[in-house]
mmCIF file of C-alpha atoms and ligand atoms in Angstrom:
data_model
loop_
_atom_site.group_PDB
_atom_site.id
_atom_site.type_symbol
_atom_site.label_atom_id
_atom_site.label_comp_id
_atom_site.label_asym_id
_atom_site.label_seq_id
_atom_site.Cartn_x
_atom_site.Cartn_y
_atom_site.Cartn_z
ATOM 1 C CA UNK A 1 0.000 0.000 0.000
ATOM 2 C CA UNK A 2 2.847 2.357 0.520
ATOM 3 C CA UNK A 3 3.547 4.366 -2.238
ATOM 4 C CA UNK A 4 7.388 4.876 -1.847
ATOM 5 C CA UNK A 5 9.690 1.439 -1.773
ATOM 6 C CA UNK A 6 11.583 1.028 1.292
ATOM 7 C CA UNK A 7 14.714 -1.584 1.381
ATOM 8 C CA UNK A 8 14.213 -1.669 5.539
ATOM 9 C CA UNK A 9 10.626 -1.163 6.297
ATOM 10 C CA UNK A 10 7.290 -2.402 5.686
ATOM 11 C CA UNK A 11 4.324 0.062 5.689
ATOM 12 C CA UNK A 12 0.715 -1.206 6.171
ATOM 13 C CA UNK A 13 -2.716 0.132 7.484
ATOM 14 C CA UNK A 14 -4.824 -1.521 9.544
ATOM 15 C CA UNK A 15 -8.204 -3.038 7.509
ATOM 16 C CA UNK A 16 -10.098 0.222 8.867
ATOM 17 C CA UNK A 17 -7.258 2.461 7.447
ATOM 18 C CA UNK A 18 -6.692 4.668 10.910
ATOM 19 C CA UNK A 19 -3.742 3.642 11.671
ATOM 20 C CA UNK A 20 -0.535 2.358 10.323
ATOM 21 C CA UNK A 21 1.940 -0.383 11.057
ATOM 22 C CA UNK A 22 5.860 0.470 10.198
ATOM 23 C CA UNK A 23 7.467 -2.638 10.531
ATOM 24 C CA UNK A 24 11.251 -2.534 10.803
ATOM 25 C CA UNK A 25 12.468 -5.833 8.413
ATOM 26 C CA UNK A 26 15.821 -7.189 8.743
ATOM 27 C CA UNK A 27 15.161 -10.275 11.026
ATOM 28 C CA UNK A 28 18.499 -11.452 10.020
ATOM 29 C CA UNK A 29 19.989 -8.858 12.413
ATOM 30 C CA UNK A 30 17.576 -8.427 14.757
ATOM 31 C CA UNK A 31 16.677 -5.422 13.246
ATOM 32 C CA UNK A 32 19.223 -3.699 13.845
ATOM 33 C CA UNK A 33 19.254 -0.219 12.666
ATOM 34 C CA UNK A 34 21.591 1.947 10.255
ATOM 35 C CA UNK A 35 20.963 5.663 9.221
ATOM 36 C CA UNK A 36 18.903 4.085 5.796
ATOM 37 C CA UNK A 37 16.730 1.888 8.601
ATOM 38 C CA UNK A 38 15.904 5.089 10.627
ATOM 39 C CA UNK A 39 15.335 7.576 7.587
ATOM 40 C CA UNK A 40 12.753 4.945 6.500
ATOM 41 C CA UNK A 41 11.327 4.759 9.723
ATOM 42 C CA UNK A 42 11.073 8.723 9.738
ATOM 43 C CA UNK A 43 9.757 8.721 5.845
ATOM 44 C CA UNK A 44 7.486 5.947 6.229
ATOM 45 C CA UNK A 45 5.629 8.006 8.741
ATOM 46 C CA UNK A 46 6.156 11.273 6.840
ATOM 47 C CA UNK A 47 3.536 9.514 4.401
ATOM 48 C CA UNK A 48 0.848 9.484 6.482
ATOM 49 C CA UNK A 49 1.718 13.257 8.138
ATOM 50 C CA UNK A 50 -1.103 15.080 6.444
ATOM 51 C CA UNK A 51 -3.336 12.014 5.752
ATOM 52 C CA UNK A 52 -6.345 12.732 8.117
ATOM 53 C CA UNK A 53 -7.491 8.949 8.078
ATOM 54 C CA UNK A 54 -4.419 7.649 9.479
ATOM 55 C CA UNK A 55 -4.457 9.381 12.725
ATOM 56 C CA UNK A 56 -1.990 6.816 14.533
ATOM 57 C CA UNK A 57 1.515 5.052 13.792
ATOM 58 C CA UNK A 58 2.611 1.744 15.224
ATOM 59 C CA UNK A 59 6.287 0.980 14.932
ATOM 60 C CA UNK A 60 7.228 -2.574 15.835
ATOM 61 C CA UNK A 61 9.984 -5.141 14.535
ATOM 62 C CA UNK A 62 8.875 -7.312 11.827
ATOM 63 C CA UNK A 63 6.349 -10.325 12.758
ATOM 64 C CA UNK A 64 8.850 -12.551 10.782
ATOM 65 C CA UNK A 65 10.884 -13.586 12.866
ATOM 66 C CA UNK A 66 13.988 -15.574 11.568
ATOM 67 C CA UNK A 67 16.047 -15.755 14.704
ATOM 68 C CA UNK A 68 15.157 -13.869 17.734
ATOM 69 C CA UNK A 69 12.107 -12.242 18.746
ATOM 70 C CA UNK A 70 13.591 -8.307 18.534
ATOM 71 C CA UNK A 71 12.181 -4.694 18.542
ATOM 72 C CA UNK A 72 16.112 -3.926 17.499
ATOM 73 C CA UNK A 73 19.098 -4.680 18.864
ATOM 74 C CA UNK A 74 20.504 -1.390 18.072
ATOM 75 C CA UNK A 75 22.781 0.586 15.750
ATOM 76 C CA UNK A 76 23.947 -1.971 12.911
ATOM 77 C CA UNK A 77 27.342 -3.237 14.034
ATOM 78 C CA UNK A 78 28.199 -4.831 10.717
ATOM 79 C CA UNK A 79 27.101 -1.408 8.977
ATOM 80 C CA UNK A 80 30.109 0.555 7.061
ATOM 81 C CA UNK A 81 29.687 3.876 8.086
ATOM 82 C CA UNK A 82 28.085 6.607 5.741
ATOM 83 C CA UNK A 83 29.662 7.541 1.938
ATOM 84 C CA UNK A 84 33.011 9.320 2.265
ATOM 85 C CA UNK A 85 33.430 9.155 6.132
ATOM 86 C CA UNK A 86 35.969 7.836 7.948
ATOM 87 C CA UNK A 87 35.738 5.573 11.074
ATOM 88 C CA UNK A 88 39.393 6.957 12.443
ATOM 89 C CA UNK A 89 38.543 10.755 12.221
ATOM 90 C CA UNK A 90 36.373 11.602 15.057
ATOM 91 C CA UNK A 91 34.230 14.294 13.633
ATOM 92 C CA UNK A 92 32.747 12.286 11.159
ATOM 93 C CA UNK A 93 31.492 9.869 13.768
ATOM 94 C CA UNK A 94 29.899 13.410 15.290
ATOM 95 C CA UNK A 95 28.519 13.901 11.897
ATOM 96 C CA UNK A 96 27.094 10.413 11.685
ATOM 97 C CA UNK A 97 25.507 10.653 14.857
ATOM 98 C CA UNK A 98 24.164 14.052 14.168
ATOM 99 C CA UNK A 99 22.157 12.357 11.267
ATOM 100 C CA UNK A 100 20.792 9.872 13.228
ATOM 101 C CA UNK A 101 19.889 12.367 15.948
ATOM 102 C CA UNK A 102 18.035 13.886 13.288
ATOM 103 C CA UNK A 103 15.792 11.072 12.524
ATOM 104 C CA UNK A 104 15.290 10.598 15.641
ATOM 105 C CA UNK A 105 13.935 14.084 16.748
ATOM 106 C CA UNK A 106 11.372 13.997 13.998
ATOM 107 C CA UNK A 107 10.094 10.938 14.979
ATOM 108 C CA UNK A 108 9.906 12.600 18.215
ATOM 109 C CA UNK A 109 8.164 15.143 16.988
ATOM 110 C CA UNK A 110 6.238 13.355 14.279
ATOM 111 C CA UNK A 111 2.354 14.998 14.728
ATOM 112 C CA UNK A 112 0.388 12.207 15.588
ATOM 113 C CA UNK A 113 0.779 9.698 18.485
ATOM 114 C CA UNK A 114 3.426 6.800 17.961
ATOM 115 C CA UNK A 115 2.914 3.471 19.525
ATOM 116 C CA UNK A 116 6.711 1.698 19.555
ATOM 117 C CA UNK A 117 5.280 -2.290 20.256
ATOM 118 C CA UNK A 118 7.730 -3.848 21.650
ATOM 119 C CA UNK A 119 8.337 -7.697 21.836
ATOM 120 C CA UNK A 120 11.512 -9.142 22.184
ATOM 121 C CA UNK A 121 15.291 -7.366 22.252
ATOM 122 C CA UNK A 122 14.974 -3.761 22.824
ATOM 123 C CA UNK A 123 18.973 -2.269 23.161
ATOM 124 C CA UNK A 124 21.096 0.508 22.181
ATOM 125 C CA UNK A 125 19.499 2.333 19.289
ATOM 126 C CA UNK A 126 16.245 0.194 19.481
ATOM 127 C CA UNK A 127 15.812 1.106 23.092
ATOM 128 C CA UNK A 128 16.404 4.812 21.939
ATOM 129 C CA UNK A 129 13.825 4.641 19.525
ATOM 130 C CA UNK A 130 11.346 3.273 21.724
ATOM 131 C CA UNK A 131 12.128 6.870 23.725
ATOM 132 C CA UNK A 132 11.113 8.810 21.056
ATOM 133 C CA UNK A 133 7.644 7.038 20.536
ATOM 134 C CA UNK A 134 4.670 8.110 23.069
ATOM 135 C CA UNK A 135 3.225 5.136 24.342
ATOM 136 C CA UNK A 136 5.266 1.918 24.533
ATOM 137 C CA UNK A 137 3.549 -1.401 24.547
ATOM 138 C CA UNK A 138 6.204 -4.545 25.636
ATOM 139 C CA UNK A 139 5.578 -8.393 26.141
ATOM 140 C CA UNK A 140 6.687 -9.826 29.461
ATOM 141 C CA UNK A 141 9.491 -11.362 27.366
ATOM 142 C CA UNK A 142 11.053 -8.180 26.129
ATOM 143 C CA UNK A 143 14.554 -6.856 27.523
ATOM 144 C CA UNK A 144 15.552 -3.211 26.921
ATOM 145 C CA UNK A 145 19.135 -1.861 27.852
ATOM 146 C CA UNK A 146 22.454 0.062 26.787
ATOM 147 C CA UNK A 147 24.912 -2.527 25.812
ATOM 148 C CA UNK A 148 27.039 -0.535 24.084
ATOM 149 C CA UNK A 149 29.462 -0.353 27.191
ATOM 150 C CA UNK A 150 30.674 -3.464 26.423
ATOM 151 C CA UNK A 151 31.820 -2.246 22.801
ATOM 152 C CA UNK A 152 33.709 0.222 24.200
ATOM 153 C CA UNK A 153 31.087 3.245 23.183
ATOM 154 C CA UNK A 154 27.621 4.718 24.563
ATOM 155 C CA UNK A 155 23.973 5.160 23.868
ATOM 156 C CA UNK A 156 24.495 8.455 21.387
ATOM 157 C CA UNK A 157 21.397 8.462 19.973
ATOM 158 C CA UNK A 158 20.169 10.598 22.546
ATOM 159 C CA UNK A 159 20.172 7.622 25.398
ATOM 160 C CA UNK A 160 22.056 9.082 27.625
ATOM 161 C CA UNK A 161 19.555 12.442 27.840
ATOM 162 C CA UNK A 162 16.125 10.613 27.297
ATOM 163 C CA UNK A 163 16.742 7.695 29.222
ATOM 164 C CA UNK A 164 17.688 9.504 32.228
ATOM 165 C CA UNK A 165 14.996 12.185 32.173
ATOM 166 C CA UNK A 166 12.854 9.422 31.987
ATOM 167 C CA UNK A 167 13.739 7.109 34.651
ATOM 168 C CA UNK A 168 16.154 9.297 36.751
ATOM 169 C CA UNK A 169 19.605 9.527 36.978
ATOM 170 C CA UNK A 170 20.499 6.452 38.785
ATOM 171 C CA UNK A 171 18.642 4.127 37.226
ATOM 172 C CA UNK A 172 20.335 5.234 33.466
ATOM 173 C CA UNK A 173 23.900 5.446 35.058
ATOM 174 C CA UNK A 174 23.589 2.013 35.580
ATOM 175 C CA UNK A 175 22.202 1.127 32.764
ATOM 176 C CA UNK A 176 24.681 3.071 30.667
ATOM 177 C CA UNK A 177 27.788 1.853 33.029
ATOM 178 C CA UNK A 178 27.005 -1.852 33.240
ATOM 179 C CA UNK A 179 24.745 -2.330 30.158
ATOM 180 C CA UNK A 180 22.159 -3.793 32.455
ATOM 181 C CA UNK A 181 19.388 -5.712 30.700
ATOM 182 C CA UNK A 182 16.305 -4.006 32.057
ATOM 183 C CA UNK A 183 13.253 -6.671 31.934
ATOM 184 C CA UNK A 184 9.686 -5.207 30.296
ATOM 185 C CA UNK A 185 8.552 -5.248 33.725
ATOM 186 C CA UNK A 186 11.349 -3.260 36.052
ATOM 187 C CA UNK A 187 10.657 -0.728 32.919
ATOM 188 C CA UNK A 188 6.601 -0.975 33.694
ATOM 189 C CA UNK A 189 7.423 -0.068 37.225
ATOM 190 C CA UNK A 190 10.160 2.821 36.140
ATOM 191 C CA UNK A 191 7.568 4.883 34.216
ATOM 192 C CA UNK A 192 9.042 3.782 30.592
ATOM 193 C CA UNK A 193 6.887 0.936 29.149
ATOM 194 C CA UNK A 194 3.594 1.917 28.848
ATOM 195 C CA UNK A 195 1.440 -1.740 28.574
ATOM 196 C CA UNK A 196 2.808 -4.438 29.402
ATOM 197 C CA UNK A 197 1.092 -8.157 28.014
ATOM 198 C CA UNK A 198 1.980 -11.600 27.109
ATOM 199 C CA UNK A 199 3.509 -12.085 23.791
ATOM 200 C CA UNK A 200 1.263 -13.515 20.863
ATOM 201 C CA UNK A 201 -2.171 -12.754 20.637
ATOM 202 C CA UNK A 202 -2.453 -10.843 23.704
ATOM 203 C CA UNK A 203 0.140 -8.190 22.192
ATOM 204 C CA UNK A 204 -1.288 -7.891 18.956
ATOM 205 C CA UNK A 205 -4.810 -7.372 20.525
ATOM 206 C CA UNK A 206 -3.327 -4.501 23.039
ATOM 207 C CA UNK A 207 -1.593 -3.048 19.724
ATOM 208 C CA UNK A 208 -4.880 -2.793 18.179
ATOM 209 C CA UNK A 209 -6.873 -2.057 20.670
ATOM 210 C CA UNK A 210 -4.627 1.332 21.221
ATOM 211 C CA UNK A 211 -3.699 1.967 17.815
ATOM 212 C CA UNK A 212 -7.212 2.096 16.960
ATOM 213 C CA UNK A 213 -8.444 4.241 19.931
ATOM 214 C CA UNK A 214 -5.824 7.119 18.697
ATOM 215 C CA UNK A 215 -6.816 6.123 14.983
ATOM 216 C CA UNK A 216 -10.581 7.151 15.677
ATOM 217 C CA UNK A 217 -9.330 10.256 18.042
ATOM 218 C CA UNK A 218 -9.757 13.947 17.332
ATOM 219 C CA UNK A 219 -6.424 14.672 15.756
ATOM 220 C CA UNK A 220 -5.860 18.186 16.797
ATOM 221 C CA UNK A 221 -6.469 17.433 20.458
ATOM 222 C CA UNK A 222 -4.103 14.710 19.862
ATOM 223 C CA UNK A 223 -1.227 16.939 18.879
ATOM 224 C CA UNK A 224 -1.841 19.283 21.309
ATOM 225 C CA UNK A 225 -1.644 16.764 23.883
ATOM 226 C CA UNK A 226 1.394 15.324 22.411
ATOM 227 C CA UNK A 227 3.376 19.151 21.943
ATOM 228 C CA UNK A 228 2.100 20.067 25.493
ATOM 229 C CA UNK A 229 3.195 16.741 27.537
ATOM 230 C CA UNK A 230 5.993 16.601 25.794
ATOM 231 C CA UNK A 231 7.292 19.650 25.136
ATOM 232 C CA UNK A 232 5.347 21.350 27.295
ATOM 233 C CA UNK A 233 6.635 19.960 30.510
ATOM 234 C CA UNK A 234 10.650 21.157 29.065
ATOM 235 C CA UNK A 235 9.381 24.420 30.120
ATOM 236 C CA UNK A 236 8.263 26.379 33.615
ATOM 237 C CA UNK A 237 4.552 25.075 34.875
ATOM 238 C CA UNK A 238 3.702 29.107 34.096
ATOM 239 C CA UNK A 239 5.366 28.750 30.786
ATOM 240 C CA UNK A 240 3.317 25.378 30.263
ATOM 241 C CA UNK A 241 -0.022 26.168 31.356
ATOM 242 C CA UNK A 242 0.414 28.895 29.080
ATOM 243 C CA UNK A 243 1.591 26.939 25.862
ATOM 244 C CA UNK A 244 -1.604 24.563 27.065
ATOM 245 C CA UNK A 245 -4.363 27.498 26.870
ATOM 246 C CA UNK A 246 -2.838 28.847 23.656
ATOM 247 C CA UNK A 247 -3.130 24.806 22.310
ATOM 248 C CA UNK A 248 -6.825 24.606 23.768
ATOM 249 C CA UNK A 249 -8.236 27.762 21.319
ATOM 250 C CA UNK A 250 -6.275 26.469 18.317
ATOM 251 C CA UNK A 251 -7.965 22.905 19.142
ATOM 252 C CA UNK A 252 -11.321 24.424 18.842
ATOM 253 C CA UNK A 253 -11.130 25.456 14.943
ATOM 254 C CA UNK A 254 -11.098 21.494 14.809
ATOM 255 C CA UNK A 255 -14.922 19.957 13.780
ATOM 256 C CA UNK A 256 -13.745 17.329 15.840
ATOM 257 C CA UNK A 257 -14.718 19.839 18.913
ATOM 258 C CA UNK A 258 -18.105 20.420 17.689
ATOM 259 C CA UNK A 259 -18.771 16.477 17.020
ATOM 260 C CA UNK A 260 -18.009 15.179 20.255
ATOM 261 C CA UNK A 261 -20.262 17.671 21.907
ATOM 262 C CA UNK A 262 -22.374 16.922 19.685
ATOM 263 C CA UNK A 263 -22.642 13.387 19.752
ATOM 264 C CA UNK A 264 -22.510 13.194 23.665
ATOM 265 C CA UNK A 265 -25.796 16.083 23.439
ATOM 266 C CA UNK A 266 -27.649 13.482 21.120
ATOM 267 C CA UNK A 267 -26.311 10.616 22.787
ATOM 268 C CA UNK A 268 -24.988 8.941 20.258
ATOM 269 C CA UNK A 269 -21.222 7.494 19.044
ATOM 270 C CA UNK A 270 -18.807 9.795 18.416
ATOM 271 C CA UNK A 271 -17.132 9.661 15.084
ATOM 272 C CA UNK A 272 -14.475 12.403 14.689
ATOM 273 C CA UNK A 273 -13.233 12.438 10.966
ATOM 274 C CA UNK A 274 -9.812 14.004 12.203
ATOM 275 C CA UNK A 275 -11.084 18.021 10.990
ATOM 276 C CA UNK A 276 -7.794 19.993 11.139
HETATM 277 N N1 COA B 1 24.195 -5.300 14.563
HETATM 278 C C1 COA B 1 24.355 -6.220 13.575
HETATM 279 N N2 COA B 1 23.965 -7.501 13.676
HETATM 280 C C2 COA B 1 23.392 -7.872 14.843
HETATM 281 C C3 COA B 1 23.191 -6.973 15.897
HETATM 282 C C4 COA B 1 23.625 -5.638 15.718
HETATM 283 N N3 COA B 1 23.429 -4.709 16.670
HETATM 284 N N4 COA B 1 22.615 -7.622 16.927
HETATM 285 C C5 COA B 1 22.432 -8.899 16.512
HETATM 286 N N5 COA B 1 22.912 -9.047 15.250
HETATM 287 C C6 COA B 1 22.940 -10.274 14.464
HETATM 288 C C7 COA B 1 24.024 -11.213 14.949
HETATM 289 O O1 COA B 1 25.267 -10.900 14.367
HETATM 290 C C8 COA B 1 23.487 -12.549 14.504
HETATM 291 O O2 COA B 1 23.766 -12.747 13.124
HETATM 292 P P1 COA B 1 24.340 -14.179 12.614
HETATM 293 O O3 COA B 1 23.274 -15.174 13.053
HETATM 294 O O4 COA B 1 24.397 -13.977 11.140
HETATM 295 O O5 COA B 1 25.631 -14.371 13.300
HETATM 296 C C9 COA B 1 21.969 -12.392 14.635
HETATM 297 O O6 COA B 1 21.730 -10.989 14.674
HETATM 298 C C10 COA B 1 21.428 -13.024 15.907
HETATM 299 O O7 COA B 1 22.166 -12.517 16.997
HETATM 300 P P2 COA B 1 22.782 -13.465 18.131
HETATM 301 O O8 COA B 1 23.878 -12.700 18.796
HETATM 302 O O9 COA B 1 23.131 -14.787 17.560
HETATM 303 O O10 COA B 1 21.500 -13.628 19.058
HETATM 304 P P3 COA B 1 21.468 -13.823 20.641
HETATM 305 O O11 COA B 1 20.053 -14.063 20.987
HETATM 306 O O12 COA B 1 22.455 -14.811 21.086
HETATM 307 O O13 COA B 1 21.913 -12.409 21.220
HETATM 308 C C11 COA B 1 21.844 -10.008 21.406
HETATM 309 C C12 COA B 1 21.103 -11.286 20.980
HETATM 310 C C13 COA B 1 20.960 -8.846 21.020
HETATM 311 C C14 COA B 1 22.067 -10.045 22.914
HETATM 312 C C15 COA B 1 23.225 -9.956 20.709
HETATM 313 O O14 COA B 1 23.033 -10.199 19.332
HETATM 314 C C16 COA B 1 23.919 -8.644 20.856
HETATM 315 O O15 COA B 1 24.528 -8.380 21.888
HETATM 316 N N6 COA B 1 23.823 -7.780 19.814
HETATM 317 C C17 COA B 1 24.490 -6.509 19.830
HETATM 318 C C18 COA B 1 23.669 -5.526 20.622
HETATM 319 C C19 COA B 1 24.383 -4.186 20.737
HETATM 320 O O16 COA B 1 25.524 -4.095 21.140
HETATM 321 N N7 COA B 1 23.650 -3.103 20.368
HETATM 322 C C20 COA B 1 24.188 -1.787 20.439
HETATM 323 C C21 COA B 1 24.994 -1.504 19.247
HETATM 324 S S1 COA B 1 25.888 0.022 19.426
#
């Protein structure tokens, strides 16, 4: 269904066409992620930025699994680094990371809520893309961590800022000093994983089940939310409240405003059509 060809991705929507799946394809390698993997990531979603009918994203590693059950285990090890840069001059490894950081801040700030469903390895760069998705979704099976200690380098895909405004400064020193496998459920109890579920149907059921509750939402509130939880919270409470009422009168130019009053006046379903 997608209309551009990607070498480490596969696009779908869901039958209702509200949400789509980006599925992250090289089993092989766990899915492990180079700067192509993550600017498909970023340009699948681009796709579907102005499409008001997909009104979610799910990112998740491919269902066919050849090996290992993986979300990604990180930056691509095997993966020469990019055209005409050099892995002994250090600045070019600043420049390599600086495009990756790019991909990832877009996906951060992609407009519509991002679901990262997570079942299996989640480490180094994986584990830093699941921090720049909004909700995350893991099986009791999943592992996420930094193991990149052990290869004598660091999470520098942002892991070492997200991950410890996330779950606090102790918790990500140790993770970044011992590369400390972090089960699903520590991460449920540290305020990263959103869901946690069993792995099989029970997963792809919670997937759905979420995906499609943001796929029928009122976009605009949705992005609001997303800029003002987000970003929001960066800032001073005064400086956030204020960014929130500002967000709150452009959210009502939306017809999504008028149709949920609407439809709880009349009492009958909502169906927002995601009016921007
Ligand atoms: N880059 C490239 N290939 C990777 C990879 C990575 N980050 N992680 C796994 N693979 C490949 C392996 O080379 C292996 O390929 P092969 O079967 O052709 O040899 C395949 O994926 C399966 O991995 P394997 O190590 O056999 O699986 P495992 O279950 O025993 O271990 C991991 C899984 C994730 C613990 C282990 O593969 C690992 O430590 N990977 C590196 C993780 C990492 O350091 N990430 C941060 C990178 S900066």
């Amino acid at each position: 269904m997608s209309e551009k060809k990607f070498e480490h991705v596969e696009v779908e929507k869901n039958e209702e066409g509200n949400y789509a799946v980006i599925s992250i394809n090289r089993p092989d390698k766990l899915n492990a992620l180079t700067t192509q993997t993550l600017r498909e990531i970023y340009e699948a979603m681009e796709q579907f930025e102005l499409d008001s009918s997909v009104r979610c994203i799910v990112v998740r590693g491919t269902k066919n699994v050849t090996k290992k059950a993986a979300f990604s285990a990180g930056a691509d090890l095997a993966s020469p680094m990019g055209k005409g840069m050099k892995p002994n001059i250090p600045v070019h490894w600043t420049i390599s990371m600086q495009q990756k950081h790019r991909y990832y801040s877009l996906i951060e700030q992609f407009p519509k809520p991002v679901i990262a469903a997570v079942d299996g390895y989640a480490f180094g760069g994986g584990c830093e893309l699941t921090l720049v998705c909004d909700i995350i979704i893991a099986t009791k099976r999943s592992f996420f961590g930094f193991p990149e200690i052990a290869r004598g380098i660091f999470p520098g895909n942002g892991g070492t800022q997200r991950m410890a405004r996330r779950i606090g400064v102790n918790r990500a020193l140790n993770m970044c000093y011992f590369g400390e496998r972090v089960s699903a459920e520590k991460m449920l109890e540290w305020g990263h994983v959103s869901y946690l579920c069993d792995d099989g149907e029970e997963f792809e059921k919670l997937v759905h089940e979420k995906a499609s509750w943001l796929g029928n939402g009122p976009t605009t509130s949705l992005l609001i939310i997303k800029k003002a939880v987000k970003f929001g919270t960066q800032a001073s409470i005064e400086i956030g409240n204020q960014f929130e009422m500002l967000g709150f009168g452009v959210n009502s130019g939306s017809s999504d405003v008028n149709e949920g009053i609407q439809a709880f006046l009349k009492r009958r379903e909502t169906k927002f059509t995601g009016g921007m």
